[in-house]
Tab-separated table of C-alpha atoms in Angstrom:
chain	number	residue	atom	x	y	z
A	1	MET	CA	-66.388	-30.898	-134.867
A	2	ARG	CA	-62.942	-29.901	-136.162
A	3	GLN	CA	-60.267	-30.313	-133.561
A	4	SER	CA	-56.689	-29.191	-133.344
A	5	PRO	CA	-54.002	-31.421	-134.951
A	6	GLY	CA	-53.336	-34.603	-133.060
A	7	THR	CA	-56.872	-35.017	-131.716
A	8	ALA	CA	-59.409	-37.625	-132.778
A	9	GLN	CA	-62.302	-36.728	-135.062
A	10	GLU	CA	-65.880	-37.050	-133.837
A	11	PRO	CA	-67.875	-40.087	-135.003
A	12	ARG	CA	-69.849	-39.381	-138.152
A	13	THR	CA	-73.006	-40.633	-136.442
A	14	THR	CA	-72.993	-37.381	-134.479
A	15	ILE	CA	-74.685	-34.378	-136.036
A	16	ARG	CA	-72.318	-31.440	-136.266
A	17	VAL	CA	-73.345	-28.053	-137.617
A	18	THR	CA	-71.863	-24.617	-137.946
A	19	HIS	CA	-73.599	-22.647	-135.247
A	20	HIS	CA	-72.613	-18.996	-134.933
A	21	CYS	CA	-74.120	-17.347	-131.879
A	22	GLU	CA	-73.291	-15.322	-128.837
A	23	THR	CA	-72.951	-17.219	-125.593
A	24	ARG	CA	-72.613	-16.654	-121.901
A	25	TYR	CA	-70.066	-18.860	-120.177
A	26	ALA	CA	-68.733	-19.343	-116.692
A	27	SER	CA	-65.898	-21.544	-115.510
A	28	SER	CA	-66.176	-24.012	-112.675
A	29	ASP	CA	-64.566	-21.672	-110.161
A	30	ASN	CA	-67.833	-19.724	-109.826
A	31	LEU	CA	-66.618	-16.648	-111.664
A	32	PRO	CA	-69.275	-14.254	-112.987
A	33	PRO	CA	-70.582	-15.141	-116.491
A	34	LYS	CA	-68.837	-13.590	-119.495
A	35	ASN	CA	-69.728	-13.101	-123.142
A	36	GLY	CA	-68.279	-15.380	-125.809
A	37	TYR	CA	-68.970	-16.896	-129.223
A	38	MET	CA	-69.858	-20.367	-130.480
A	39	THR	CA	-68.928	-21.429	-134.033
A	40	ASP	CA	-69.480	-25.225	-134.076
A	41	LEU	CA	-72.084	-27.296	-132.238
A	42	SER	CA	-72.769	-31.012	-131.985
A	43	GLU	CA	-74.373	-33.473	-129.617
A	44	ARG	CA	-70.904	-34.315	-128.287
A	45	GLY	CA	-69.570	-30.792	-127.740
A	46	ALA	CA	-68.928	-27.322	-129.162
A	47	ARG	CA	-66.215	-24.920	-130.266
A	48	LEU	CA	-66.049	-21.711	-128.247
A	49	TRP	CA	-64.235	-18.430	-128.578
A	50	VAL	CA	-63.542	-17.007	-125.123
A	51	ARG	CA	-61.662	-14.109	-123.559
A	52	GLU	CA	-59.421	-16.161	-121.287
A	53	ARG	CA	-57.791	-19.535	-121.709
A	54	HIS	CA	-59.180	-22.493	-119.785
A	55	PRO	CA	-56.836	-25.415	-119.166
A	56	PRO	CA	-57.898	-28.877	-120.392
A	57	GLY	CA	-60.033	-30.726	-117.889
A	58	GLU	CA	-61.749	-27.611	-116.525
A	59	ARG	CA	-65.516	-27.489	-116.479
A	60	VAL	CA	-67.270	-24.653	-118.288
A	61	THR	CA	-71.005	-23.962	-118.255
A	62	VAL	CA	-72.371	-22.398	-121.442
A	63	ASP	CA	-75.699	-20.684	-122.072
A	64	PHE	CA	-76.500	-20.420	-125.817
A	65	PRO	CA	-79.591	-20.082	-128.054
A	66	LEU	CA	-80.942	-22.920	-130.230
A	67	LEU	CA	-82.434	-22.721	-133.693
A	68	GLY	CA	-86.212	-22.809	-133.479
A	69	GLU	CA	-86.205	-22.529	-129.680
A	70	GLN	CA	-87.290	-19.526	-127.656
A	71	ASP	CA	-85.402	-20.459	-124.507
A	72	ALA	CA	-81.638	-20.763	-124.410
A	73	LEU	CA	-79.988	-24.065	-123.509
A	74	THR	CA	-77.623	-24.363	-120.588
A	75	ALA	CA	-75.035	-27.131	-120.796
A	76	THR	CA	-71.841	-27.978	-118.951
A	77	GLY	CA	-68.795	-29.403	-120.644
A	78	ILE	CA	-65.187	-30.309	-120.016
A	79	VAL	CA	-62.423	-28.489	-121.881
A	80	ARG	CA	-60.679	-31.091	-124.070
A	81	TRP	CA	-58.357	-28.739	-125.889
A	82	SER	CA	-57.567	-25.036	-125.885
A	83	ASP	CA	-55.141	-22.851	-127.804
A	84	ALA	CA	-52.299	-21.419	-125.812
A	85	GLN	CA	-51.981	-18.392	-128.091
A	86	LEU	CA	-54.375	-15.493	-128.450
A	87	HIS	CA	-56.169	-15.681	-131.809
A	88	ARG	CA	-56.994	-12.676	-133.857
A	89	TRP	CA	-55.983	-10.226	-131.186
A	90	TYR	CA	-58.818	-10.788	-128.762
A	91	TRP	CA	-59.939	-14.411	-128.491
A	92	TYR	CA	-58.936	-17.899	-127.403
A	93	GLN	CA	-60.631	-20.926	-128.952
A	94	GLU	CA	-61.307	-24.142	-127.107
A	95	GLY	CA	-63.220	-27.368	-127.568
A	96	LEU	CA	-65.830	-28.598	-125.070
A	97	GLU	CA	-67.144	-32.110	-124.572
A	98	TRP	CA	-70.594	-32.079	-123.067
A	99	LEU	CA	-71.277	-33.872	-119.861
A	100	PRO	CA	-74.348	-36.132	-119.966
A	101	LEU	CA	-77.357	-33.920	-120.645
A	102	GLU	CA	-80.794	-34.340	-119.184
A	103	GLY	CA	-83.429	-35.959	-121.373
A	104	THR	CA	-85.286	-32.760	-122.198
A	105	ALA	CA	-82.089	-30.793	-122.851
A	106	HIS	CA	-80.728	-33.586	-125.076
A	107	GLN	CA	-83.984	-33.712	-127.085
A	108	ARG	CA	-83.955	-29.922	-127.572
A	109	LEU	CA	-80.331	-30.019	-128.732
A	110	HIS	CA	-81.058	-32.921	-131.121
A	111	ARG	CA	-84.081	-31.150	-132.649
A	112	SER	CA	-82.106	-27.931	-133.111
A	113	LEU	CA	-79.197	-29.779	-134.739
A	114	SER	CA	-81.612	-31.636	-137.012
A	115	ARG	CA	-83.166	-28.365	-138.149
A	116	SER	CA	-79.759	-26.765	-138.619
A	117	SER	CA	-78.413	-29.716	-140.618
A	118	GLY	CA	-81.364	-29.507	-143.067
A	119	ALA	CA	-80.990	-25.756	-143.643
A	120	PRO	CA	-77.962	-24.031	-145.175
A	121	ALA	CA	-75.888	-21.964	-142.865
A	122	PRO	CA	-76.626	-18.296	-143.336
A	123	ALA	CA	-73.730	-16.580	-145.079
A	124	VAL	CA	-74.455	-13.378	-143.280
A	125	ASP	CA	-73.964	-15.019	-139.920
A	126	VAL	CA	-70.657	-16.581	-140.993
A	127	ALA	CA	-69.397	-13.310	-142.349
A	128	ARG	CA	-70.493	-11.500	-139.252
A	129	ALA	CA	-68.801	-14.093	-137.057
A	130	ARG	CA	-65.593	-13.837	-139.090
A	131	LEU	CA	-65.782	-10.086	-138.845
A	132	ASP	CA	-66.344	-10.326	-135.115
A	133	LEU	CA	-63.473	-12.801	-134.621
A	134	GLY	CA	-60.985	-11.266	-137.040
A	135	ALA	CA	-61.335	-7.600	-136.230
A	136	PRO	CA	-61.795	-5.539	-133.139
A	137	PRO	CA	-65.269	-6.190	-131.788
A	138	VAL	CA	-66.981	-3.034	-132.981
A	139	ARG	CA	-70.513	-4.321	-132.432
A	140	ARG	CA	-69.570	-5.275	-128.898
A	141	LEU	CA	-68.383	-1.769	-128.124
A	142	PRO	CA	-71.845	-0.608	-127.025
A	143	LEU	CA	-72.108	-3.736	-124.898
A	144	ARG	CA	-68.728	-3.000	-123.366
A	145	ILE	CA	-69.737	0.594	-122.849
A	146	GLY	CA	-72.941	-0.661	-121.286
A	147	LEU	CA	-70.997	-3.064	-119.075
A	148	ILE	CA	-68.567	-0.322	-118.094
A	149	GLY	CA	-71.490	2.009	-117.512
A	150	GLY	CA	-73.223	-0.666	-115.474
A	151	LEU	CA	-70.024	-1.235	-113.519
A	152	LEU	CA	-69.720	2.494	-112.944
A	153	VAL	CA	-73.376	2.639	-111.953
A	154	TRP	CA	-72.793	-0.306	-109.612
A	155	ILE	CA	-69.717	1.398	-108.134
A	156	LEU	CA	-71.657	4.643	-107.840
A	157	TRP	CA	-74.518	2.726	-106.258
A	158	ILE	CA	-72.097	1.156	-103.761
A	159	LEU	CA	-70.569	4.561	-103.070
A	160	TRP	CA	-74.025	6.047	-102.753
A	161	SER	CA	-75.036	3.189	-100.440
A	162	LEU	CA	-71.933	3.764	-98.324
A	163	TRP	CA	-72.600	7.485	-98.333
A	164	ALA	CA	-76.268	6.905	-97.506
A	165	SER	CA	-75.287	4.460	-94.762
A	166	SER	CA	-72.760	6.940	-93.390
A	167	LEU	CA	-75.335	9.699	-93.702
A	168	SER	CA	-77.895	7.483	-91.978
A	169	ARG	CA	-75.446	6.760	-89.169
A	170	ARG	CA	-74.597	10.436	-88.923
A	171	HIS	CA	-78.302	11.241	-88.984
A	172	ALA	CA	-78.907	8.668	-86.245
A	173	MET	CA	-75.990	10.070	-84.235
A	174	LEU	CA	-77.242	13.608	-84.836
A	175	GLN	CA	-80.760	12.528	-83.902
A	176	ALA	CA	-79.437	10.901	-80.731
A	177	THR	CA	-77.386	14.029	-80.017
A	178	LEU	CA	-80.428	16.237	-80.605
A	179	GLN	CA	-82.563	14.009	-78.406
A	180	GLU	CA	-79.898	14.094	-75.707
A	181	ARG	CA	-79.638	17.869	-76.143
A	182	SER	CA	-83.425	18.202	-75.930
A	183	ALA	CA	-83.461	15.999	-72.829
A	184	THR	CA	-80.650	18.099	-71.334
A	185	ILE	CA	-82.515	21.317	-72.167
A	186	GLN	CA	-85.714	19.944	-70.643
A	187	ARG	CA	-83.796	18.835	-67.562
A	188	LEU	CA	-82.161	22.255	-67.321
A	189	GLU	CA	-85.540	23.925	-67.781
A	190	ARG	CA	-86.989	21.789	-65.002
A	191	GLU	CA	-83.942	22.621	-62.838
A	192	SER	CA	-84.358	26.306	-63.711
A	193	THR	CA	-88.063	26.172	-62.841
A	194	ARG	CA	-87.297	24.396	-59.581
A	195	LEU	CA	-84.549	26.894	-58.763
A	196	ARG	CA	-86.875	29.805	-59.570
A	197	GLU	CA	-89.529	28.310	-57.304
A	198	GLU	CA	-86.981	27.751	-54.544
A	199	LEU	CA	-85.657	31.276	-55.093
A	200	GLY	CA	-89.217	32.631	-54.827
A	201	ARG	CA	-89.796	30.646	-51.639
A	202	ALA	CA	-86.422	31.799	-50.279
A	203	ARG	CA	-87.322	35.389	-51.185
A	204	THR	CA	-90.659	34.998	-49.409
A	205	ARG	CA	-88.931	33.523	-46.366
A	206	LEU	CA	-86.380	36.352	-46.526
A	207	GLU	CA	-89.168	38.927	-46.608
A	208	LEU	CA	-90.871	37.224	-43.664
A	209	THR	CA	-87.532	37.056	-41.866
A	210	SER	CA	-86.928	40.732	-42.655
A	211	GLU	CA	-90.351	41.587	-41.259
A	212	GLU	CA	-89.633	39.500	-38.166
A	213	VAL	CA	-86.219	41.150	-37.816
A	214	ALA	CA	-87.866	44.557	-38.186
A	215	GLY	CA	-90.421	43.576	-35.522
A	216	LEU	CA	-87.658	42.277	-33.279
A	217	THR	CA	-85.677	45.469	-33.878
A	218	GLN	CA	-88.702	47.528	-32.935
A	219	GLN	CA	-89.242	45.375	-29.863
A	220	ALA	CA	-85.543	45.762	-29.034
A	221	HIS	CA	-85.931	49.533	-29.283
A	222	LEU	CA	-88.979	49.344	-27.032
A	223	LEU	CA	-87.130	47.092	-24.606
A	224	GLU	CA	-84.169	49.440	-24.725
A	225	GLY	CA	-86.482	52.363	-23.901
A	226	LYS	CA	-88.052	50.343	-21.114
A	227	ALA	CA	-84.597	49.355	-19.869
A	228	GLN	CA	-83.557	53.002	-19.825
A	229	GLN	CA	-86.752	53.877	-17.996
A	230	LEU	CA	-86.138	50.974	-15.619
A	231	ASN	CA	-82.588	52.212	-15.055
A	232	GLN	CA	-83.958	55.663	-14.312
A	233	ASP	CA	-86.519	54.137	-11.948
A	234	VAL	CA	-83.772	52.114	-10.293
A	235	ALA	CA	-81.669	55.254	-9.985
A	236	ARG	CA	-84.613	57.106	-8.468
A	237	PHE	CA	-85.290	54.125	-6.211
A	238	GLN	CA	-81.671	54.066	-5.116
A	239	GLN	CA	-81.825	57.789	-4.479
A	240	SER	CA	-85.062	57.367	-2.542
A	241	TYR	CA	-83.564	54.395	-0.715
A	242	THR	CA	-80.563	56.523	0.202
A	243	GLN	CA	-82.835	59.267	1.448
A	244	LEU	CA	-84.926	56.738	3.346
A	245	GLN	CA	-81.772	55.220	4.794
A	246	GLN	CA	-80.664	58.651	5.898
A	247	GLU	CA	-84.103	59.342	7.332
A	248	ARG	CA	-84.049	55.936	9.041
A	249	ASN	CA	-80.636	56.662	10.469
A	250	ALA	CA	-81.943	60.022	11.651
A	251	LEU	CA	-85.005	58.334	13.148
A	252	VAL	CA	-82.799	55.704	14.753
A	253	GLY	CA	-80.716	58.534	16.268
A	254	GLN	CA	-83.857	60.233	17.415
A	255	VAL	CA	-85.155	56.964	18.895
A	256	ARG	CA	-81.815	56.440	20.587
A	257	ASP	CA	-81.941	59.947	21.961
A	258	LEU	CA	-85.526	59.419	23.073
A	259	THR	CA	-84.507	56.155	24.672
A	260	ARG	CA	-81.735	57.879	26.552
A	261	GLU	CA	-84.111	60.617	27.531
A	262	ARG	CA	-86.649	58.033	28.670
A	263	ALA	CA	-83.997	56.230	30.677
A	264	ALA	CA	-83.002	59.510	32.216
A	265	LEU	CA	-86.631	60.254	32.949
A	266	LEU	CA	-87.038	56.782	34.422
A	267	ARG	CA	-84.005	57.315	36.602
A	268	ARG	CA	-85.371	60.665	37.563
A	269	VAL	CA	-88.762	59.136	38.411
A	270	VAL	CA	-87.057	56.411	40.443
A	271	SER	CA	-85.046	59.065	42.281
A	272	GLU	CA	-88.236	60.958	43.028
A	273	ASP	CA	-89.881	57.808	44.340
A	274	ARG	CA	-86.871	57.141	46.563
A	275	LEU	CA	-86.924	60.725	47.643
A	276	ARG	CA	-90.590	60.499	48.414
A	277	LEU	CA	-90.019	57.256	50.278
A	278	ALA	CA	-87.208	58.845	52.286
A	279	VAL	CA	-89.403	61.833	53.054
A	280	ARG	CA	-92.115	59.532	54.204
A	281	GLU	CA	-89.706	57.582	56.362
A	282	ALA	CA	-88.439	60.802	57.895
A	283	ILE	CA	-91.935	61.971	58.571
A	284	ALA	CA	-92.752	58.614	60.057
A	285	ARG	CA	-89.747	58.740	62.401
A	286	ARG	CA	-90.611	62.248	63.454
A	287	LYS	CA	-94.121	61.233	64.135
A	288	ALA	CA	-92.953	58.263	66.027
A	289	ALA	CA	-90.992	60.551	68.168
A	290	ARG	CA	-94.121	62.568	68.974
A	291	PRO	CA	-96.815	61.243	71.112
A	292	ALA	CA	-98.825	58.642	69.509
A	293	ARG	CA	-102.053	59.750	68.179
A	294	ALA	CA	-104.359	58.314	65.576
A	295	ILE	CA	-103.571	59.607	62.170
A	296	PRO	CA	-105.754	58.692	59.158
A	297	LEU	CA	-104.105	56.496	56.570
A	298	ARG	CA	-105.035	58.883	53.846
A	299	GLU	CA	-103.155	61.628	55.403
A	300	ILE	CA	-100.053	59.485	55.734
A	301	SER	CA	-100.150	58.625	52.072
A	302	GLN	CA	-100.403	62.279	51.230
């Protein structure tokens, strides 16, 4: 692997090949993977062209295809050198030193490097890589457009999700409001039904009360007529009582007069008896003056 001036060369026991391919890389700070290029590859490390500069000592994980392999290889390396200046308008180049690879990954890398070292590097790939690194990345424009479109789709999806969530919340709120409104309407309908029933019962009671009041009014009229008749009877009774009192007084006067007349008659009778007694006594004295002779008792009493 060719390094920048002042760095040590790799041991010649290490297979190093020109390997032009697209890669996906991510730094150790868990940033999302980005697209890059690889131009040199060996068992010790690789040369990368990246969009941002990584300081020496930073770990970078690279995903790149291998010659003769269907599956890409994922390896992690430490940045040993990196250019501080932007190369060819768009790219930084840096050198990676692989961390110890697993046995299977190391065997795959060794087989791919062995195949690549026995076959000449394709001129078309080198020219295409130079074109890609030395000029604006025309062939990556569709990818960028796709990424931008994907980002826009993702943003639109987020906006749509937010809108759908807001719409769902509004729908839930509206549903709750409608349910509450339906419950309120049902409660009001039940209240209205109850009030109508109570109003009907009150109307029935009012009709019964009106009938009772009418009956009581009629009875009051009858009682009033009877009271008037009773007053008339009382007036007639008072008039009759007055007449009877007058008649009684007249009878009492008559009885008093009769009593006086009776007393007078009694006095008269007593006077007659005294007169008769005096006459008898006079007769008796006259007879006593005559010569005594037997006189029948009946004659004396006469």
